[in-house]
Coordinates of C-alpha atoms and ligand atoms in Angstrom, one line a residue:
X862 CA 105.5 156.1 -8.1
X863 CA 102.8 153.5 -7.9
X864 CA 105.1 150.8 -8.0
X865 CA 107.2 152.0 -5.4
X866 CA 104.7 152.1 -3.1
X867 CA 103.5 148.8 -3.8
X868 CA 106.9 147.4 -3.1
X869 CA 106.5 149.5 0.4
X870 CA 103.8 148.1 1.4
X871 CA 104.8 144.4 0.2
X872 CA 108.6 145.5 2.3
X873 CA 106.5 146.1 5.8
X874 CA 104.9 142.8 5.3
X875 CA 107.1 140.3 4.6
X876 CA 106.8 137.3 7.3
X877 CA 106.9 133.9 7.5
X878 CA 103.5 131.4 8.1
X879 CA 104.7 131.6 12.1
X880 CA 104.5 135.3 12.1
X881 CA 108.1 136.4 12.2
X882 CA 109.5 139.3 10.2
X883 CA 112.1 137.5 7.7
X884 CA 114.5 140.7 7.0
X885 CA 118.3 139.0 7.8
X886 CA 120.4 136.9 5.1
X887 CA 123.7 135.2 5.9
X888 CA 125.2 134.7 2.6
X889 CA 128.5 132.0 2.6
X890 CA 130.1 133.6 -0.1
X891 CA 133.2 130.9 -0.1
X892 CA 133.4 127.3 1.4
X893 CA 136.9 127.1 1.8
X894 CA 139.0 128.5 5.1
X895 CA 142.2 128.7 6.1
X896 CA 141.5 127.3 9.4
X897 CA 140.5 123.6 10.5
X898 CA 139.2 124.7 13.5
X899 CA 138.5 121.5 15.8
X900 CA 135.2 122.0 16.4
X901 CA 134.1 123.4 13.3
X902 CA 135.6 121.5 10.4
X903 CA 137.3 117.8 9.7
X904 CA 141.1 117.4 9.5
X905 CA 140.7 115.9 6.5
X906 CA 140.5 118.1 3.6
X907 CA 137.0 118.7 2.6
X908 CA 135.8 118.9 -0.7
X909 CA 135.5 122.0 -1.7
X910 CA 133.2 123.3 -4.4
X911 CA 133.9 124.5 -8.1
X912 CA 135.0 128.0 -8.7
X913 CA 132.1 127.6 -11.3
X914 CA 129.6 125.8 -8.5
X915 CA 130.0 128.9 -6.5
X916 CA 127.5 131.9 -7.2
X917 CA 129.0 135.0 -8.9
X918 CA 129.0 138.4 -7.3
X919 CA 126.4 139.7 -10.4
X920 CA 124.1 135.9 -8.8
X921 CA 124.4 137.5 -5.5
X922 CA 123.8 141.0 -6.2
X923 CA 120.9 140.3 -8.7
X924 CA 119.5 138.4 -5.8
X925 CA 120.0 140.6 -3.1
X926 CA 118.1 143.5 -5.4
X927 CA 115.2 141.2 -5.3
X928 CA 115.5 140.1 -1.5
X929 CA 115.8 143.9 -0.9
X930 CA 112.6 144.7 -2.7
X931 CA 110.9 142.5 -0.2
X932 CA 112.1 144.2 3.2
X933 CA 115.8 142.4 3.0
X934 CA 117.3 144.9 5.1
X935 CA 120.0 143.0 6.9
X936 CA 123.0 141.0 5.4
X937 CA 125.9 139.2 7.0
X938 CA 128.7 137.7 5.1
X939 CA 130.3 134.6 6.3
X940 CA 131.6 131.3 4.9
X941 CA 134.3 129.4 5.2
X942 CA 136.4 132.5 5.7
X943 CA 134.7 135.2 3.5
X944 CA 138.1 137.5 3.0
X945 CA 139.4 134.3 0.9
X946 CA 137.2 135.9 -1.6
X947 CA 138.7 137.6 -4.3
X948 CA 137.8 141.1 -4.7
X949 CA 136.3 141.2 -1.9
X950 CA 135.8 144.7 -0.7
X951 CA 134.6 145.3 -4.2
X952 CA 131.8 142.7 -3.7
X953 CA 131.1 144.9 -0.8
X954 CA 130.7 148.0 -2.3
X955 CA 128.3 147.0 -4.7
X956 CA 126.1 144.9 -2.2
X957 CA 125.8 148.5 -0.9
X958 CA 124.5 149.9 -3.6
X959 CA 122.0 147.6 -3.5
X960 CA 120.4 149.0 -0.3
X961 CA 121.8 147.2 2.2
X962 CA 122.0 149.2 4.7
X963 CA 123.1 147.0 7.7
X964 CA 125.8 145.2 6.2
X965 CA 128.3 142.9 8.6
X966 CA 130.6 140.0 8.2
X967 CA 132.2 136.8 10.9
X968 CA 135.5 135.9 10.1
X969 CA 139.0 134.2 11.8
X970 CA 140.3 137.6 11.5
X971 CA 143.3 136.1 10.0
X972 CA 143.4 138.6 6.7
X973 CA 141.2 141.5 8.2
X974 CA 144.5 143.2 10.2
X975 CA 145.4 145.1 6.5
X976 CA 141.7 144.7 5.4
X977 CA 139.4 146.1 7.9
X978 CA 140.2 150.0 6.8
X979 CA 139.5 149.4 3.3
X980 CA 136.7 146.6 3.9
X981 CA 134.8 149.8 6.1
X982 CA 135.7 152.2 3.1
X983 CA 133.7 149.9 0.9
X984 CA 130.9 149.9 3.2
X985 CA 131.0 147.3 5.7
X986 CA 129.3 148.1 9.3
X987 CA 130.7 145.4 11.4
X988 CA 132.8 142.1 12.3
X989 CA 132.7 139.3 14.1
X990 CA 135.9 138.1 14.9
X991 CA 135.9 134.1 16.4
X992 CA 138.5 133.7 19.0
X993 CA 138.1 131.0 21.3
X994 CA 140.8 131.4 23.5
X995 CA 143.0 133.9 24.5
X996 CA 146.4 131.6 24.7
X997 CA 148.8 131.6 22.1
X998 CA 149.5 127.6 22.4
X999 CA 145.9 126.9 22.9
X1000 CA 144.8 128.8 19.9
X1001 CA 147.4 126.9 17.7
X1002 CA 145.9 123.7 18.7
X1003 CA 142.1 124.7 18.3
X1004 CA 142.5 126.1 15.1
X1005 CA 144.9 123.9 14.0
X1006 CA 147.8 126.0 12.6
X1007 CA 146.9 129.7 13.6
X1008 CA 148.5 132.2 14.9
X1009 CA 146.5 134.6 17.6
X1010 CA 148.5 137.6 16.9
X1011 CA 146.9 138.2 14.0
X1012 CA 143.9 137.8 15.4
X1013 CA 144.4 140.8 17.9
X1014 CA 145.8 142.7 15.3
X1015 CA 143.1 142.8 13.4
X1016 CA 140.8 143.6 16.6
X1017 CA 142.9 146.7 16.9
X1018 CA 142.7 147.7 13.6
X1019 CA 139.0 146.6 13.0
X1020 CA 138.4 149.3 16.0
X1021 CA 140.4 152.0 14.7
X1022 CA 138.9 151.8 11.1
X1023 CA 135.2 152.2 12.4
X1024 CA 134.0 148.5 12.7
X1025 CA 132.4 148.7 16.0
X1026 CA 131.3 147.9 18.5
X1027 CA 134.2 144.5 17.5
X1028 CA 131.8 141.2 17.9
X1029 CA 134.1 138.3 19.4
X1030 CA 132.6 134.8 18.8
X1031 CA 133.7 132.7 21.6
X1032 CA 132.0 128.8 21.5
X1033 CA 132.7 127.1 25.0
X1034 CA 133.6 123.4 25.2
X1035 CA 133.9 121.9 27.9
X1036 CA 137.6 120.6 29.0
X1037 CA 138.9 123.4 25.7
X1038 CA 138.4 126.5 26.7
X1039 CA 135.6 126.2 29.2
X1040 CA 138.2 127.6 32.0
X1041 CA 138.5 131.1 29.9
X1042 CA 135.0 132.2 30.6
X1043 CA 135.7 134.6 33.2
X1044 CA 139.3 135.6 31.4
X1045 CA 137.1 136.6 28.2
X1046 CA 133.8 138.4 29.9
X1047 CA 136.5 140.3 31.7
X1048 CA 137.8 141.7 28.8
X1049 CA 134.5 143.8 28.5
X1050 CA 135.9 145.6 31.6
X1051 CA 138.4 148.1 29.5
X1052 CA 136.9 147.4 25.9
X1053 CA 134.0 147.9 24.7
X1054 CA 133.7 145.0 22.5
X1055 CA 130.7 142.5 22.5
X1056 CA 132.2 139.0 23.8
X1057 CA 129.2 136.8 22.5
X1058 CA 129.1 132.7 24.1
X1059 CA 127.9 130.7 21.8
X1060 CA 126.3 127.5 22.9
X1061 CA 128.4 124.4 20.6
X1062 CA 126.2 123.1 18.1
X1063 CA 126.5 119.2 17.3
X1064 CA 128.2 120.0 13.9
X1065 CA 130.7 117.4 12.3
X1066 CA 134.3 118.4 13.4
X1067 CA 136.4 114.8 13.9
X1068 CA 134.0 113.5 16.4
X1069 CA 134.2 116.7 18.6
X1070 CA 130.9 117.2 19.5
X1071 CA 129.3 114.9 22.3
X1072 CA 126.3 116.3 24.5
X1073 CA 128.8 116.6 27.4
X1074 CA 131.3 119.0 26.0
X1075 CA 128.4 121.3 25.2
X1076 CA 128.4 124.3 27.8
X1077 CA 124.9 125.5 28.9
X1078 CA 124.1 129.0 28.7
X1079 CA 123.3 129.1 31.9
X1080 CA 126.1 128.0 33.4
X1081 CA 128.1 130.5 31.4
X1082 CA 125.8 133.0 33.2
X1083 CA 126.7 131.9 36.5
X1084 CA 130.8 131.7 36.0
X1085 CA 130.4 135.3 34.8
X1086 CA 128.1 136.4 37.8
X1087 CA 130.8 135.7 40.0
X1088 CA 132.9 138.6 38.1
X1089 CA 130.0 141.0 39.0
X1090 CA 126.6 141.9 39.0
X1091 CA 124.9 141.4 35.6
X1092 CA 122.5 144.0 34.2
X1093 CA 120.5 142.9 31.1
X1094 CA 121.8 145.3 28.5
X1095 CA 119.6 146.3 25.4
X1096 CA 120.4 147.6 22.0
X1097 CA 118.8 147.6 18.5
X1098 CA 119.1 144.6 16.3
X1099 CA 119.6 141.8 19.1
X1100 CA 118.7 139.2 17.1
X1101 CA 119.3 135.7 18.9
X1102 CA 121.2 137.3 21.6
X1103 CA 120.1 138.2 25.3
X1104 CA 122.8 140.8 26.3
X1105 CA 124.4 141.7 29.7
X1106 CA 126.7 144.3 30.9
X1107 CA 128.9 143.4 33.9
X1108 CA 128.0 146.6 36.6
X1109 CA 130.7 149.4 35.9
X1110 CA 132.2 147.6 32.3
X1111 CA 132.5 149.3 28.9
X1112 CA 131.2 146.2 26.4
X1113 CA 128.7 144.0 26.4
X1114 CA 128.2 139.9 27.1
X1115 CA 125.7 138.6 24.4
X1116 CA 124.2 135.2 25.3
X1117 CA 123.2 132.8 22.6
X1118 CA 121.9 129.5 23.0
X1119 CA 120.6 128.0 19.8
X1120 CA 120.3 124.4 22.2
X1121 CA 119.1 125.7 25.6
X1122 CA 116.6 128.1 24.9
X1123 CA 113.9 128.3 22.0
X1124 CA 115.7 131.2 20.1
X1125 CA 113.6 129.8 16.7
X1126 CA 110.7 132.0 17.5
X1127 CA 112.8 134.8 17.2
X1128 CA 114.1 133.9 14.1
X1129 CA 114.5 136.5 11.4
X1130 CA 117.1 134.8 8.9
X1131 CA 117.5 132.8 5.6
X1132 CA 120.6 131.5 4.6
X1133 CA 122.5 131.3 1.7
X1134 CA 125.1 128.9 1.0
X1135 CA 128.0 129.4 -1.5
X1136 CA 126.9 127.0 -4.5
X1137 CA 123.5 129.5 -4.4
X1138 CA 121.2 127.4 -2.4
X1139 CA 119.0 128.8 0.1
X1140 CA 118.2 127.0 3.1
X1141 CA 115.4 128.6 5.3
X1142 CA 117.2 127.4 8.5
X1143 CA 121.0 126.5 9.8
X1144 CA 119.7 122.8 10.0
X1145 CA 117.1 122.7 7.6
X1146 CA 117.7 119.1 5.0
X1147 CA 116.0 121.1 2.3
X1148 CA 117.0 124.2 0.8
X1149 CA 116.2 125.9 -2.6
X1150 CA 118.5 126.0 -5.9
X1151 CA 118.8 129.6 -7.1
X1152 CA 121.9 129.3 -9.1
X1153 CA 120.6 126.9 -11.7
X1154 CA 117.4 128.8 -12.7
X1155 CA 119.1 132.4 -12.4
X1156 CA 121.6 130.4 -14.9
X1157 CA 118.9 128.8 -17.1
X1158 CA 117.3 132.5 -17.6
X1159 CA 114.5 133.0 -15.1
X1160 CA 113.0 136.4 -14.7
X1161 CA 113.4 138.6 -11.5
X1162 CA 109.3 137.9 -10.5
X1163 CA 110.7 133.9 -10.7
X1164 CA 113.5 134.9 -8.7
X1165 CA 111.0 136.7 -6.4
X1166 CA 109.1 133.7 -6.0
X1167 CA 111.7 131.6 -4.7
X1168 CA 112.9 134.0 -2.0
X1169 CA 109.2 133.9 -0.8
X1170 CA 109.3 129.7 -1.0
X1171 CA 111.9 129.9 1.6
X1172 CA 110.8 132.3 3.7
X1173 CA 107.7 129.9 3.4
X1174 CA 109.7 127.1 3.8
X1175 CA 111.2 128.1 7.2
X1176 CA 110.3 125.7 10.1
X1177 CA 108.8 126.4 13.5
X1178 CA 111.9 125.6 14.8
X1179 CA 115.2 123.9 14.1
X1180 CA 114.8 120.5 16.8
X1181 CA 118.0 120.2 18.1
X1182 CA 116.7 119.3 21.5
X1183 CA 115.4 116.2 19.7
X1184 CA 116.9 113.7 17.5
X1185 CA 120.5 115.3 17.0
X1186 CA 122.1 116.2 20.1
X1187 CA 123.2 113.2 20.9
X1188 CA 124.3 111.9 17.5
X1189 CA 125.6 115.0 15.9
X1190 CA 124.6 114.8 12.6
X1191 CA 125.0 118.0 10.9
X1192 CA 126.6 118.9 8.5
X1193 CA 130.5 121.1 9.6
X1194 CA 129.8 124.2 9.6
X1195 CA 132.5 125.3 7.7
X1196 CA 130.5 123.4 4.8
X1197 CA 126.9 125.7 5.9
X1198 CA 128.6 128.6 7.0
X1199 CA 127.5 129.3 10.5
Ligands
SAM1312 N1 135.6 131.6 9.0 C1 134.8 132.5 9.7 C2 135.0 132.5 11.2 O1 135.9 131.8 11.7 O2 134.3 133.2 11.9 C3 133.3 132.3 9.4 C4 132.7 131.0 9.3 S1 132.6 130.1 10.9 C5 131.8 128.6 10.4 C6 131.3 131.1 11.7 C7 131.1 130.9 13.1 O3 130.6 129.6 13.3 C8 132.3 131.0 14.0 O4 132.1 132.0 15.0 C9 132.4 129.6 14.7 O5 132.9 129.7 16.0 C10 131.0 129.1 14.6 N2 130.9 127.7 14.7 C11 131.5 126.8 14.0 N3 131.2 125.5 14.4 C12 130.4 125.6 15.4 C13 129.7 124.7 16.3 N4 129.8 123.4 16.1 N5 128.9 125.3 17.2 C14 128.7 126.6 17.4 N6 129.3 127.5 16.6 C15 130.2 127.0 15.6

C-alpha cells in the first residue's frame, strides 16, 4: 500500500530541470519501411539494423513498466513503418497491460487497411496516417513506389474500426505539394479527421531539404484562411499542435511548427529508437544505451535511473533556428523515427 503511494506521488512529479511534465514516449519499434519517401529517407538503401540490434518486445515492455511507474502515461509507436513488425498487434496488447492508457501509432498506412480492426481490438487508440498529397501520380513519385489507394482504404477502415478522430500527417514543401494546402484543409469540411501541417524539418532525404522548400506555418495559416474563417479549436492532449476549425467544418487543422515557433518549451516527450537507445530530443547527438545494460543484467531501480538521466538530459530546446537549417544535418528520419 505504502509503496504504491510512493510511486503516486513520485508519478505526479516527474519533470524535467526546465519544468516540463515528461509523460509521452515515441518508441521506433522497427527502422526499416516500405517507403523511400523523398523527403524523409535516401534512395539508396540504408543500412538497416540487426534483427538482434533491435530491442525485443519483453526490452520494451520491461521498460515501459518502469517508464510507467514514473507517470509514463502516453506512448506512440512509430518507426520506419511500425506494422512491418511482426506480431504486431500482439506487441500491442501487452504494452496495454502495462498501463498505457493513451496508446497511438503514425504510419504510411500501407498495411493498416486489413489491420486497423484487429490493431483497435488489441488496444490501440489512434493513427496517424502520412499522406502528402491527394494525387495518385504525385503520391507515386513522393513516396517513391506507393500506391494512394491503399492509403484511403485504410483511412476508411481505420474510422470504422474505432481509431479516431484519423490523424493525417501532411509535411508541405514547397514546389511538391505546397499547391494542395487548401485541397487538404478542405477535406475537414465533410470529415472529421485532423489534417495536421507539419513544418519540413532539415532531415537527410537525397539532398531534399534546403531552407527554401521549407513552408512556414504561417503561411499555411493564411492559404487556409482564404477557405474560411479560422476558430482556434481546443482539445485534450494538444501536445505540439495549435488547432483550428474552419467556421461550419466537421475536423480539425492542427498546426505544428517545430522550426517557426518555440514548440520545445512545450515539450513532454522522450524518444526511443529501435536498437533501444533513448534520445531525450528528436535532434539530440546524445542518447542513452538501454539495450546493453538491460542485456548485461541490470536491475529495474538501474533501469529506473536511466529513464530519469534522460528526462534529465532533455535540452531547453532543440536549435534548429541555428546552426542546421541551412545545412541539413540530421540524421533521415526514417533512421530516428519521427
Ligand atoms: N512510416 C511511418 C509513416 O510514414 O508515418 C512512420 C515513420 S515517419 C518517419 C513519421 C513521420 O515523420 C511522417 O508523418 C513523416 O511525414 C514525418 N517526416 C519524415 N521526414 C520529415 C521531415 N524531414 N520533416 C518533417 N516531417 C518528416
Amino acid at each position: 500500500m505504502n509503496n504504491s503511494n510512493n510511486k503516486q506521488k513520485k508519478v505526479s512529479h516527474l519533470k524535467d530541470k526546465y519544468d516540463r511534465r515528461i509523460d509521452y514516449l515515441r518508441i521506433s519499434i522497427t527502422d526499416k519501411c516500405n517507403l523511400k519517401c523523398i523527403y524523409c529517407s535516401p534512395e539508396k538503401a540504408l543500412k538497416h539494423f540487426n534483427t538482434n540490434e533491435i530491442l525485443t518486445d519483453e526490452e520494451i515492455i520491461r521498460f515501459l513498466r518502469v517508464a510507467h511507474g514514473h507517470g509514463l502515461s502516453k506512448v506512440r509507436i512509430t518507426g520506419g513503418e511500425p506494422l512491418l513488425r511482426k506480431n504486431i498487434t500482439g506487441l500491442i496488447t501487452t504494452i496495454r497491460k502495462t498501463g498505457i492508457r493513451d496508446l497511438s501509432l503514425t504510419t504510411n498506412g500501407l498495411m493498416l487497411g486489413s489491420l486497423a480492426r484487429k490493431l483497435k481490438d488489441a488496444g490501440l487508440k489512434r493513427v496517424n496516417i502520412s499522406l502528402d498529397t491527394l494525387d495518385a501520380d504525385r503520391y507515386e513519385g513522393i513516396t517513391r513506389g506507393g500506391n494512394i489507394a491503399l492509403v484511403w482504404k485504410a483511412i476508411k477502415a481505420s474510422e470504422s474500426a474505432g481509431l479516431t478522430p484519423v490523424k493525417i500527417n501532411v509535411v508541405p514543401i514547397r514546389g511538391l505539394n505546397d499547391d494542395e494546402i487548401e485541397s487538404f484543409a478542405s477535406l475537414t469540411y465533410d470529415n472529421n479527421f485532423h489534417i495536421r501541417f507539419i513544418e519540413f524539418m532539415p532531415a537527410v532525404g537525397d539532398g531534399m531539404w534546403a531552407s527554401d522548400k521549407y513552408v512556414k506555418s504561417d503561411q499555411v495559416l493564411k492559404k487556409i484562411s482564404a477557405l474560411g474563417k479560422l476558430e482556434p479549436f481546443k482539445f485534450r492532449g494538444n501536445g505540439p499542435s495549435r488547432n483550428f476549425r474552419l467556421k461550419g467544418a466537421k475536423g480539425v487543422i492542427g498546426i505544428i511548427s517545430p522550426l517557426s515557433d518555440h514548440f520545445c518549451k512545450h515539450c513532454n516527450r522522450l524518444r526511443l529508437t529501435a536498437n533501444g537507445r533513448l534520445r531525450p530530443c528528436l535532434f539530440s547527438k546524445e542518447t542513452i544505451d538501454i539495450k546493453t545494460p538491460m542485456r548485461n543484467g541490470i536491475s529495474d531501480e538501474q533501469l529506473e535511473e536511466l529513464f530519469l538521466q534522460s528526462v534529465n538530459a532533455k535540452p531547453r530546446g532543440h536549435g534548429l533556428q541555428d546552426k542546421h537549417i541551412k545545412s541539413g544535418l540530421i540524421p533521415a528520419m526514417s533512421e530516428i523515427g519521427g
